[in-house]
């Protein structure tokens, strides 16, 4: 639980901006590198989802799964498209 406690203390604005920068960077880079960056982002989101799944309401679960699937599809399009 120490990791989750450290994660909870992070500055939410900074985490959002870093995630946004990674997402935009991946979309502008395109190609395999951009796709791999998106897959790294999807892996982090998936790990966070798996950890917090039991305490999330159903509406939040559906939205998070949708975002994760959209992220993976976009990454695969960048890699193979």
mmCIF file of C-alpha atoms in Angstrom:
data_model
loop_
_atom_site.group_PDB
_atom_site.id
_atom_site.type_symbol
_atom_site.label_atom_id
_atom_site.label_comp_id
_atom_site.label_asym_id
_atom_site.label_seq_id
_atom_site.Cartn_x
_atom_site.Cartn_y
_atom_site.Cartn_z
ATOM 1 C CA UNK A 1 0.000 0.000 0.000
ATOM 2 C CA UNK A 2 2.971 2.340 0.294
ATOM 3 C CA UNK A 3 2.976 2.863 -3.465
ATOM 4 C CA UNK A 4 -0.693 3.823 -3.480
ATOM 5 C CA UNK A 5 -0.148 6.261 -0.632
ATOM 6 C CA UNK A 6 2.682 7.936 -2.554
ATOM 7 C CA UNK A 7 0.528 8.013 -5.655
ATOM 8 C CA UNK A 8 -2.317 9.669 -3.753
ATOM 9 C CA UNK A 9 0.016 12.441 -2.536
ATOM 10 C CA UNK A 10 1.141 13.466 -6.016
ATOM 11 C CA UNK A 11 0.057 16.831 -7.335
ATOM 12 C CA UNK A 12 -2.989 16.062 -9.489
ATOM 13 C CA UNK A 13 -2.426 19.006 -11.789
ATOM 14 C CA UNK A 14 1.161 17.964 -12.482
ATOM 15 C CA UNK A 15 0.131 14.358 -13.143
ATOM 16 C CA UNK A 16 -2.594 15.544 -15.524
ATOM 17 C CA UNK A 17 -0.202 17.837 -17.408
ATOM 18 C CA UNK A 18 2.457 15.142 -17.722
ATOM 19 C CA UNK A 19 -0.113 12.641 -18.981
ATOM 20 C CA UNK A 20 -1.484 15.202 -21.439
ATOM 21 C CA UNK A 21 2.022 15.984 -22.694
ATOM 22 C CA UNK A 22 2.716 12.266 -23.195
ATOM 23 C CA UNK A 23 -0.575 11.811 -25.061
ATOM 24 C CA UNK A 24 -0.065 14.823 -27.326
ATOM 25 C CA UNK A 25 3.562 13.914 -27.908
ATOM 26 C CA UNK A 26 2.578 10.416 -28.964
ATOM 27 C CA UNK A 27 -0.104 11.722 -31.307
ATOM 28 C CA UNK A 28 2.238 14.242 -32.937
ATOM 29 C CA UNK A 29 5.190 11.846 -33.237
ATOM 30 C CA UNK A 30 3.052 9.212 -34.984
ATOM 31 C CA UNK A 31 4.415 5.937 -36.308
ATOM 32 C CA UNK A 32 5.764 3.155 -34.159
ATOM 33 C CA UNK A 33 7.285 5.453 -31.542
ATOM 34 C CA UNK A 34 4.016 7.304 -31.010
ATOM 35 C CA UNK A 35 2.123 4.024 -30.827
ATOM 36 C CA UNK A 36 4.540 2.635 -28.267
ATOM 37 C CA UNK A 37 4.177 5.780 -26.147
ATOM 38 C CA UNK A 38 0.417 5.327 -26.226
ATOM 39 C CA UNK A 39 0.791 1.684 -25.227
ATOM 40 C CA UNK A 40 2.956 2.742 -22.271
ATOM 41 C CA UNK A 41 0.238 5.193 -21.279
ATOM 42 C CA UNK A 42 -2.396 2.462 -21.683
ATOM 43 C CA UNK A 43 -0.359 0.074 -19.530
ATOM 44 C CA UNK A 44 -0.143 2.660 -16.755
ATOM 45 C CA UNK A 45 -3.851 3.346 -16.997
ATOM 46 C CA UNK A 46 -4.591 -0.379 -16.972
ATOM 47 C CA UNK A 47 -2.491 -0.895 -13.852
ATOM 48 C CA UNK A 48 -4.225 1.984 -12.119
ATOM 49 C CA UNK A 49 -7.625 0.628 -13.165
ATOM 50 C CA UNK A 50 -6.828 -2.840 -11.870
ATOM 51 C CA UNK A 51 -5.764 -1.413 -8.524
ATOM 52 C CA UNK A 52 -8.766 0.847 -8.033
ATOM 53 C CA UNK A 53 -11.425 -1.345 -9.690
ATOM 54 C CA UNK A 54 -13.119 -2.589 -6.482
ATOM 55 C CA UNK A 55 -13.814 0.915 -5.172
ATOM 56 C CA UNK A 56 -15.042 2.525 -8.399
ATOM 57 C CA UNK A 57 -18.750 2.948 -9.217
ATOM 58 C CA UNK A 58 -20.064 1.246 -12.366
ATOM 59 C CA UNK A 59 -20.348 4.480 -14.337
ATOM 60 C CA UNK A 60 -16.681 5.249 -13.710
ATOM 61 C CA UNK A 61 -15.679 1.699 -14.627
ATOM 62 C CA UNK A 62 -17.446 1.922 -17.976
ATOM 63 C CA UNK A 63 -15.824 5.257 -18.797
ATOM 64 C CA UNK A 64 -12.362 4.039 -17.826
ATOM 65 C CA UNK A 65 -12.668 0.873 -19.901
ATOM 66 C CA UNK A 66 -13.868 2.946 -22.860
ATOM 67 C CA UNK A 67 -10.868 5.295 -22.573
ATOM 68 C CA UNK A 68 -8.458 2.358 -22.248
ATOM 69 C CA UNK A 69 -9.886 0.613 -25.318
ATOM 70 C CA UNK A 70 -9.795 3.853 -27.306
ATOM 71 C CA UNK A 71 -6.178 4.415 -26.296
ATOM 72 C CA UNK A 72 -5.127 0.903 -27.329
ATOM 73 C CA UNK A 73 -6.974 1.126 -30.658
ATOM 74 C CA UNK A 74 -5.304 4.469 -31.391
ATOM 75 C CA UNK A 75 -1.907 3.013 -30.513
ATOM 76 C CA UNK A 76 -2.447 0.036 -32.824
ATOM 77 C CA UNK A 77 -3.547 2.330 -35.645
ATOM 78 C CA UNK A 78 -0.378 4.384 -35.210
ATOM 79 C CA UNK A 79 1.810 1.291 -35.170
ATOM 80 C CA UNK A 80 0.246 -0.655 -38.034
ATOM 81 C CA UNK A 81 -1.528 2.062 -40.013
#
